[in-house]
Coordinates of N, CA and C in Angstrom, one line a residue:
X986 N 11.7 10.2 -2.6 CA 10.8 9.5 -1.7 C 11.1 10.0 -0.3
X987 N 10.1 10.3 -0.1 CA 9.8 11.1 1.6 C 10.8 9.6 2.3
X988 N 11.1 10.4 3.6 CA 11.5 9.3 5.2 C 10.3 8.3 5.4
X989 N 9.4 8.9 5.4 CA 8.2 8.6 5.8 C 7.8 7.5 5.1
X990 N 7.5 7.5 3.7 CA 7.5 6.7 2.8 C 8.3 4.9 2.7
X991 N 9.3 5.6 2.8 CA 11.0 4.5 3.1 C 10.5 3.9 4.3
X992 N 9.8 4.2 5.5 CA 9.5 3.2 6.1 C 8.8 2.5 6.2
X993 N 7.8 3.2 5.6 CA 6.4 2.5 5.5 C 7.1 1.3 4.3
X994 N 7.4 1.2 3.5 CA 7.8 0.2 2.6 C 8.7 -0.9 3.2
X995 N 8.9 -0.2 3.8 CA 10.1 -0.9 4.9 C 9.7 -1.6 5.8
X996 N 8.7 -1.4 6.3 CA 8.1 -2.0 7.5 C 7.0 -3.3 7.1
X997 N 6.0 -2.7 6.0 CA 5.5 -3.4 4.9 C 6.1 -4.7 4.3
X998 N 7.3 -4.1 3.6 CA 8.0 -5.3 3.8 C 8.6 -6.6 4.8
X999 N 8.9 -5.9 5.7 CA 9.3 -6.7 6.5 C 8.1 -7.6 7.3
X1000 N 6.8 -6.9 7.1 CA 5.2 -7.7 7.6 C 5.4 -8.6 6.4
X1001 N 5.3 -8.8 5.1 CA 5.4 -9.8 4.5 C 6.1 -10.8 4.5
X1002 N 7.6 -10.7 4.6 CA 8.7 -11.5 4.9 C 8.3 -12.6 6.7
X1003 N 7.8 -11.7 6.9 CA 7.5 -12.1 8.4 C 6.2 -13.1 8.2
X1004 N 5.4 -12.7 7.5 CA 4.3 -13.7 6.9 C 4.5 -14.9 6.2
X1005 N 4.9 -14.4 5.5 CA 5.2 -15.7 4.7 C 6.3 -16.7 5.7
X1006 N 7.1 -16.6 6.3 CA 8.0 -17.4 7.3 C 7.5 -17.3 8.8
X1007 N 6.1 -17.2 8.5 CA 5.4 -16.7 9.9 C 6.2 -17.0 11.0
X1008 N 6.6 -15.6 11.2 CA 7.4 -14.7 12.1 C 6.6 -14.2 12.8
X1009 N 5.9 -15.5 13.9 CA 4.6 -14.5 14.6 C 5.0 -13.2 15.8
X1010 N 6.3 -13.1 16.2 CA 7.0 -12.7 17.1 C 7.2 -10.9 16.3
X1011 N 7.9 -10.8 15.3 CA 8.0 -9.9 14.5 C 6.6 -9.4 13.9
X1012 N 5.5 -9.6 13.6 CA 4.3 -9.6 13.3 C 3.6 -9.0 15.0
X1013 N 3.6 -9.7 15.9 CA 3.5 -8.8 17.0 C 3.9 -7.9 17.1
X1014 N 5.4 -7.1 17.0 CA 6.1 -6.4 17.4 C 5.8 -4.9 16.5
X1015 N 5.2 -5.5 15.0 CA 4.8 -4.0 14.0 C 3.5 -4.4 14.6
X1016 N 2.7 -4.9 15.3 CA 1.5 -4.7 15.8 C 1.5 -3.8 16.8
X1017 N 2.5 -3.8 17.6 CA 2.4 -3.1 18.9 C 2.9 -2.0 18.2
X1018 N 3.7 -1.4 17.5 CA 4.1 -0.2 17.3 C 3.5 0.5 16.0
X1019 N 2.5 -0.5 15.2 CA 2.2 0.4 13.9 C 0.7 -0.4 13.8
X1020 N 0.3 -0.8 14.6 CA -1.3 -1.1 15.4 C -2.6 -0.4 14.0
X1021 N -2.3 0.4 14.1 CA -3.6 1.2 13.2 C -3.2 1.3 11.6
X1022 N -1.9 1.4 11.2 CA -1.4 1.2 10.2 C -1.3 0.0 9.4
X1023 N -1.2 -1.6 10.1 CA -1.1 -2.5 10.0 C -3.0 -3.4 9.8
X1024 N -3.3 -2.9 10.7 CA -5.1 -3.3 11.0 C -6.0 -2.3 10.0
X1025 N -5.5 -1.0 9.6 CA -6.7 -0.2 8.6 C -5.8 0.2 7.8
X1026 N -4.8 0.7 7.4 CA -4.7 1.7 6.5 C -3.6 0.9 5.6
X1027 N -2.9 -0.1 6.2 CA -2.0 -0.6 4.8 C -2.5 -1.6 3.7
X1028 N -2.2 -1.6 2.2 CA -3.4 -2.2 2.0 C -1.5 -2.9 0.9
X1029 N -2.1 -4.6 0.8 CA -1.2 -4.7 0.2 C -1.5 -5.8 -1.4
X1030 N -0.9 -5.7 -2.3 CA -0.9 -5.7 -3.4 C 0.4 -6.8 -4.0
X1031 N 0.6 -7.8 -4.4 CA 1.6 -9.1 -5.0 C 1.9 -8.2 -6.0
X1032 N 3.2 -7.8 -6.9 CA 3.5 -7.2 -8.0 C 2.7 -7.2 -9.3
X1033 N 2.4 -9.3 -9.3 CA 2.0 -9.5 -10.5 C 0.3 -9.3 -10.5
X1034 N 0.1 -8.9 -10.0 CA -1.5 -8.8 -9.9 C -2.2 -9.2 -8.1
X1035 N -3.4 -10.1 -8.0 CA -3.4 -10.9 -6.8 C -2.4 -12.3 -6.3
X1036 N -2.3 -12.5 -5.0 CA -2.2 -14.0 -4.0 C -3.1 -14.7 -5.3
X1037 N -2.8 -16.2 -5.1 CA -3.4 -16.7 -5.8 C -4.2 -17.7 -5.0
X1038 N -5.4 -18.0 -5.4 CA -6.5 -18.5 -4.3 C -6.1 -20.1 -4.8
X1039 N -5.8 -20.6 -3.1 CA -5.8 -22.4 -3.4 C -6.4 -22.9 -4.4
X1040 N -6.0 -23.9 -5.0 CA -6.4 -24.6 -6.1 C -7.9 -25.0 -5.9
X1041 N -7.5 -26.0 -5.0 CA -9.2 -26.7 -4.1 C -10.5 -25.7 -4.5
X1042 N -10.4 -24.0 -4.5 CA -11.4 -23.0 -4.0 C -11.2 -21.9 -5.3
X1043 N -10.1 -22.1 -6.4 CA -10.2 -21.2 -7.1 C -11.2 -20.9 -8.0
X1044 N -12.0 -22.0 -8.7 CA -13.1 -21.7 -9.2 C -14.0 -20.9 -8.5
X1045 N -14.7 -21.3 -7.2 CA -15.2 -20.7 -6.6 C -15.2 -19.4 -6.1
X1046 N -13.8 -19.3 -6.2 CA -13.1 -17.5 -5.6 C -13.8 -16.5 -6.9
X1047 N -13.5 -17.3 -8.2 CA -13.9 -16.3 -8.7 C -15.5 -16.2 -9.6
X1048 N -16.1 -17.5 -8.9 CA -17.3 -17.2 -8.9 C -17.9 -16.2 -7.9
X1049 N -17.5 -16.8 -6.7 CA -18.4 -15.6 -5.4 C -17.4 -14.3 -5.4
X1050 N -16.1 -14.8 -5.4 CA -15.5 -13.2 -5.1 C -15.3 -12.5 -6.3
X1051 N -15.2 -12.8 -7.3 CA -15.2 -11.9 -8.7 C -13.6 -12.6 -8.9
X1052 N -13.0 -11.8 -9.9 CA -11.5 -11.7 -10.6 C -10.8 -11.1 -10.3
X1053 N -11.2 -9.9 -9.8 CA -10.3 -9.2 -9.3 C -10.1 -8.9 -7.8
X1054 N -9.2 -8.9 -7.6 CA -8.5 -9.0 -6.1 C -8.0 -7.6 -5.3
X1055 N -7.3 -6.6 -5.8 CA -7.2 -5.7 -5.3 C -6.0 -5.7 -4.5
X1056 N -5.8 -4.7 -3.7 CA -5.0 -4.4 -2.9 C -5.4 -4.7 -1.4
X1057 N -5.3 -5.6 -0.6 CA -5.6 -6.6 0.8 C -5.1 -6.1 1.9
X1058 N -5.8 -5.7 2.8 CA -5.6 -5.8 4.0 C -4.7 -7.1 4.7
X1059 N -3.8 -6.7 5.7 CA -2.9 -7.3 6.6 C -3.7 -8.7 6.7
X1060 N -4.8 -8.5 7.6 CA -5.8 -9.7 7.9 C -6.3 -10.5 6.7
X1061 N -6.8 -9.7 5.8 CA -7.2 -10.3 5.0 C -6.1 -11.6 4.1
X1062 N -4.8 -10.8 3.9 CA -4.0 -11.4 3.7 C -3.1 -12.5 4.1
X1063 N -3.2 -12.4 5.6 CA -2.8 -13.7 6.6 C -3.9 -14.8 6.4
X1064 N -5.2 -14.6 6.0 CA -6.2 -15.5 5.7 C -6.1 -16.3 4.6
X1065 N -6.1 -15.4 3.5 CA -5.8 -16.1 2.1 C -4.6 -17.0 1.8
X1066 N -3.3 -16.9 2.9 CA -2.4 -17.3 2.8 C -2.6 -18.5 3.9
X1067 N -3.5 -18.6 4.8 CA -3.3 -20.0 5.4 C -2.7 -19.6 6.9
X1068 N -2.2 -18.5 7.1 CA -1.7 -18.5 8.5 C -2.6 -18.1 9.3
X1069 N -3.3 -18.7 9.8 CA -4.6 -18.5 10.9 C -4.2 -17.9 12.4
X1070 N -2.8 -18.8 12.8 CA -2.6 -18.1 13.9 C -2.1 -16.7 13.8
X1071 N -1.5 -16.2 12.6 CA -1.0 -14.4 12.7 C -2.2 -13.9 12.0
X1072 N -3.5 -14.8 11.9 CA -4.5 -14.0 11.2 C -5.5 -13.7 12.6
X1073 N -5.0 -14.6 13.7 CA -5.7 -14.3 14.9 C -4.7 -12.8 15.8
X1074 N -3.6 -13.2 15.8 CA -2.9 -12.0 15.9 C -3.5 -10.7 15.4
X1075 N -3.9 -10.5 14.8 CA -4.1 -9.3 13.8 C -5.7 -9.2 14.1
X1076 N -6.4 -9.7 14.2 CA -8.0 -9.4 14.2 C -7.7 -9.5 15.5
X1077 N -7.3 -9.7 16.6 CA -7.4 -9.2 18.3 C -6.7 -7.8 18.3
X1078 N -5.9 -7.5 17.5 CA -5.0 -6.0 17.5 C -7.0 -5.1 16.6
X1079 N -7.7 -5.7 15.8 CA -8.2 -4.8 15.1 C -9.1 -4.3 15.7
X1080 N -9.6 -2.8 15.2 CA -10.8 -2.4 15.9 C -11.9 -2.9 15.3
X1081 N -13.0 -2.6 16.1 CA -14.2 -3.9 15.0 C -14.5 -2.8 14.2
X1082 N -14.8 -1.7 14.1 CA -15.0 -1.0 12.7 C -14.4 -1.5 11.5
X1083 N -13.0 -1.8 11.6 CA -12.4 -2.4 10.7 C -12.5 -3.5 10.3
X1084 N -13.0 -4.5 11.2 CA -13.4 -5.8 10.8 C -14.2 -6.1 8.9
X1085 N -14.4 -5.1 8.9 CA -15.7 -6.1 7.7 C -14.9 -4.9 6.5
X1086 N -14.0 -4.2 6.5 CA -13.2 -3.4 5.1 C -13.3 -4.2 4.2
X1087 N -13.3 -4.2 2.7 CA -13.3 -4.5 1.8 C -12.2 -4.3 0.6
X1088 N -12.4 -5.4 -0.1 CA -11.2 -5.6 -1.0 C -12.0 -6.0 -2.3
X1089 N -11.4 -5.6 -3.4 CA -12.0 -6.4 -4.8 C -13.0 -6.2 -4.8
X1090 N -13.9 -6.9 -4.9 CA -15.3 -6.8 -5.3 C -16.0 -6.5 -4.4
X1091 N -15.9 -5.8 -3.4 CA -16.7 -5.4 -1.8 C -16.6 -6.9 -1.0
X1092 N -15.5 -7.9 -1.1 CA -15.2 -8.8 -0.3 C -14.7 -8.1 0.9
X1093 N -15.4 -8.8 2.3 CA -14.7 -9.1 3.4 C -13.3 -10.1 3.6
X1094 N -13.4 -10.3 4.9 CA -12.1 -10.9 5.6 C -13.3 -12.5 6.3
X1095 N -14.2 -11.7 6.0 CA -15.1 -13.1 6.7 C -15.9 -13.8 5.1
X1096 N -16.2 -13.1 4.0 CA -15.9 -13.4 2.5 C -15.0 -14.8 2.3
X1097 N -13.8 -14.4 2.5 CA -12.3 -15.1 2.3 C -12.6 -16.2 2.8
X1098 N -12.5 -16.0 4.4 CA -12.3 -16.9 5.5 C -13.6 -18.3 5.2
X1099 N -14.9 -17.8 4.7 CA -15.6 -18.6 4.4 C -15.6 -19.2 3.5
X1100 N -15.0 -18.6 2.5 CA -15.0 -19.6 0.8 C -14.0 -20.5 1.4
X1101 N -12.5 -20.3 1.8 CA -11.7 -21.4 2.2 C -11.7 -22.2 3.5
X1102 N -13.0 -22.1 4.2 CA -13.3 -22.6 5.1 C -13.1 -23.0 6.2
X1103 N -12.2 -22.3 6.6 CA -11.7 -21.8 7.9 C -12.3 -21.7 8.8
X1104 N -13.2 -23.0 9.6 CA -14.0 -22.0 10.9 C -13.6 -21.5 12.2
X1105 N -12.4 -21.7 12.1 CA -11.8 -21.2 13.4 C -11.9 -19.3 13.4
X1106 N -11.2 -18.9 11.9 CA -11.5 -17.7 11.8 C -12.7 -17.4 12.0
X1107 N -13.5 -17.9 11.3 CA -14.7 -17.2 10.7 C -15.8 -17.2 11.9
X1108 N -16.0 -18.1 13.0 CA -15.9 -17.8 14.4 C -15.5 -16.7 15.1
X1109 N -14.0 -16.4 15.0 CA -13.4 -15.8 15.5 C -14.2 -13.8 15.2
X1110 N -13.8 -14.1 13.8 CA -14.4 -12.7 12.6 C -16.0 -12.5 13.4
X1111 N -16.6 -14.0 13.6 CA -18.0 -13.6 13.7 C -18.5 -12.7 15.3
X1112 N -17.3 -13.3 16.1 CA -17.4 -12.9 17.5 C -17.2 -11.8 17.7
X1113 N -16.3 -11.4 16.7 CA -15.8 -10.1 16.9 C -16.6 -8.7 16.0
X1114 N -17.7 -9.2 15.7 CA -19.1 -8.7 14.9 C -18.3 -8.4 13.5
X1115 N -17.9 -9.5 12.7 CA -18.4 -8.8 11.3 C -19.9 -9.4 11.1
X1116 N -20.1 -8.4 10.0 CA -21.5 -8.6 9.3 C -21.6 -9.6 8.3
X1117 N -22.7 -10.7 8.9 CA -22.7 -12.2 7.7 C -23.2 -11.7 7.0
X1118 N -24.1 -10.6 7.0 CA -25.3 -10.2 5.8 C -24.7 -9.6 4.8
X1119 N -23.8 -8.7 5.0 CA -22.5 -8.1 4.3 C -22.7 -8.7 2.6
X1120 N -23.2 -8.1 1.6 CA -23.0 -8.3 0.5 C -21.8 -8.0 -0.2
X1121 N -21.3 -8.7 -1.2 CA -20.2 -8.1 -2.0 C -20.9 -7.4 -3.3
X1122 N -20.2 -7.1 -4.3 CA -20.5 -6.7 -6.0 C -21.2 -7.6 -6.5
X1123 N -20.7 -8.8 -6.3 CA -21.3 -10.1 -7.2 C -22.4 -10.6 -6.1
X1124 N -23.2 -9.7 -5.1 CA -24.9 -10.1 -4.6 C -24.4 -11.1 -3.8
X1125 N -23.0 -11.8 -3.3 CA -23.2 -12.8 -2.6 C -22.9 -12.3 -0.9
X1126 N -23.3 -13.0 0.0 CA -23.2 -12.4 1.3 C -22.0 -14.2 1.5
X1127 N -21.4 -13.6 3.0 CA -21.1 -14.6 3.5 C -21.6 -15.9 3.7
X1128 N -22.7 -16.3 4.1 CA -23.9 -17.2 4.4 C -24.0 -17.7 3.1
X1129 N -24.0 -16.9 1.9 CA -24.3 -17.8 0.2 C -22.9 -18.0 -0.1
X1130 N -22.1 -18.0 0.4 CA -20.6 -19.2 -0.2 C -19.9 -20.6 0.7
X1131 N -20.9 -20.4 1.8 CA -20.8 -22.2 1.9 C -22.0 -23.6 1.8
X1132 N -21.5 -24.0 1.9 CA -22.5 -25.5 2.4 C -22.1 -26.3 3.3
X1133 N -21.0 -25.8 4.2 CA -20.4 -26.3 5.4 C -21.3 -26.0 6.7
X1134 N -22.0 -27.3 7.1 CA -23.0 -26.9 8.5 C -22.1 -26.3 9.5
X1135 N -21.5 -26.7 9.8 CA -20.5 -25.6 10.8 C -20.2 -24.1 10.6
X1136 N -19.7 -24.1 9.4 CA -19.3 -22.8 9.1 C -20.6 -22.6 9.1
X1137 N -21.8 -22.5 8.6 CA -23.2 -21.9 8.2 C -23.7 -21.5 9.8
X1138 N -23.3 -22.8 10.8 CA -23.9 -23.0 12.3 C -23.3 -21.3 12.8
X1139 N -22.3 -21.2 12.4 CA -20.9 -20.3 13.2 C -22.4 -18.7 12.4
X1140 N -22.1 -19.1 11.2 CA -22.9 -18.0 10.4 C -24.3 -17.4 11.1
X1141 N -25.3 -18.4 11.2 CA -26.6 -18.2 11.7 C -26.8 -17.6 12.9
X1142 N -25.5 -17.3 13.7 CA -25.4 -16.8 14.7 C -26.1 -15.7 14.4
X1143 N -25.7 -14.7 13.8 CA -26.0 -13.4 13.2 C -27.1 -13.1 12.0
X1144 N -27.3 -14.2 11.4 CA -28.2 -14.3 10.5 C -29.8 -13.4 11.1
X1145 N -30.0 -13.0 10.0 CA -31.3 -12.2 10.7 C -32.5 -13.3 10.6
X1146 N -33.3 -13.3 11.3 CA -34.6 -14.3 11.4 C -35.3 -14.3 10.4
X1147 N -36.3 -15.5 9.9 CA -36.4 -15.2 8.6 C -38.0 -15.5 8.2

């Protein structure tokens, strides 16, 4: 295994440990020095398969988002796990191209944020232009996985006229 390699695992790991004990201080600090690595290119993956989606939303997950899960983005992953404030950390580090990347079944980060109903994110995601219209595999866009008038309000911002 390359140098190269060894740290990236290394550093990888230490963004998880840092997550899960939201270590928002350490989570800054691989932001400031591994910024583009951390925001587009690391994609991460639980051993045994996917994170497992809250109880409350798991039917749902894998109605709109499919079964399979994939290998997750930094952000995406602060989302699914609940930490909103290192998931705001991480979407102010991202560039908006990156914003709307995909995981699993062509799910977004604004996908996620909407099935578990997060509007602070999903505000946050929407300001920073991802695409509500954004389809996944399974035909659903963001806008078709809630019934929350707020989150929908936050949605229709961008919604095309109809």
């Amino acid at each position: 295994m390359s140098t190269s390699s060894l740290n990236t695992e290394m550093l990888q790991s230490t963004f998880l440990e840092a997550l899960e004990d939201e270590q928002t201080e350490v989570i800054r600090g691989i932001l400031s020095s591994h910024k583009k690595e951390l925001t587009s290119e690391w994609r991460f993956r639980k051993p045994q398969g996917g994170w497992p989606y809250p109880a409350e939303v798991e039917n749902d997950a894998y109605t709109f988002l499919g079964a399979y899960q994939g290998p997750i983005t930094a952000l995406q992953l602060a989302i699914l796990l609940g930490k909103n404030s290192i998931a705001c950390d991480i979407l102010d580090s991202t560039f908006e191209q990156d914003i709307d990347l995909q995981f699993g079944n062509g799910n977004t980060a604004l996908h996620l944020a909407v099935l578990l109903g997060e509007s602070s994110i999903v505000s946050a995601l929407v300001e920073r232009g991802a695409d509500v219209n954004l389809r996944n595999r399974k035909g659903y866009s963001s806008v078709d996985m809630s019934d929350n008038p707020e989150i929908l309000a936050l949605l229709n911002i961008q919604s095309p006229e109809e």
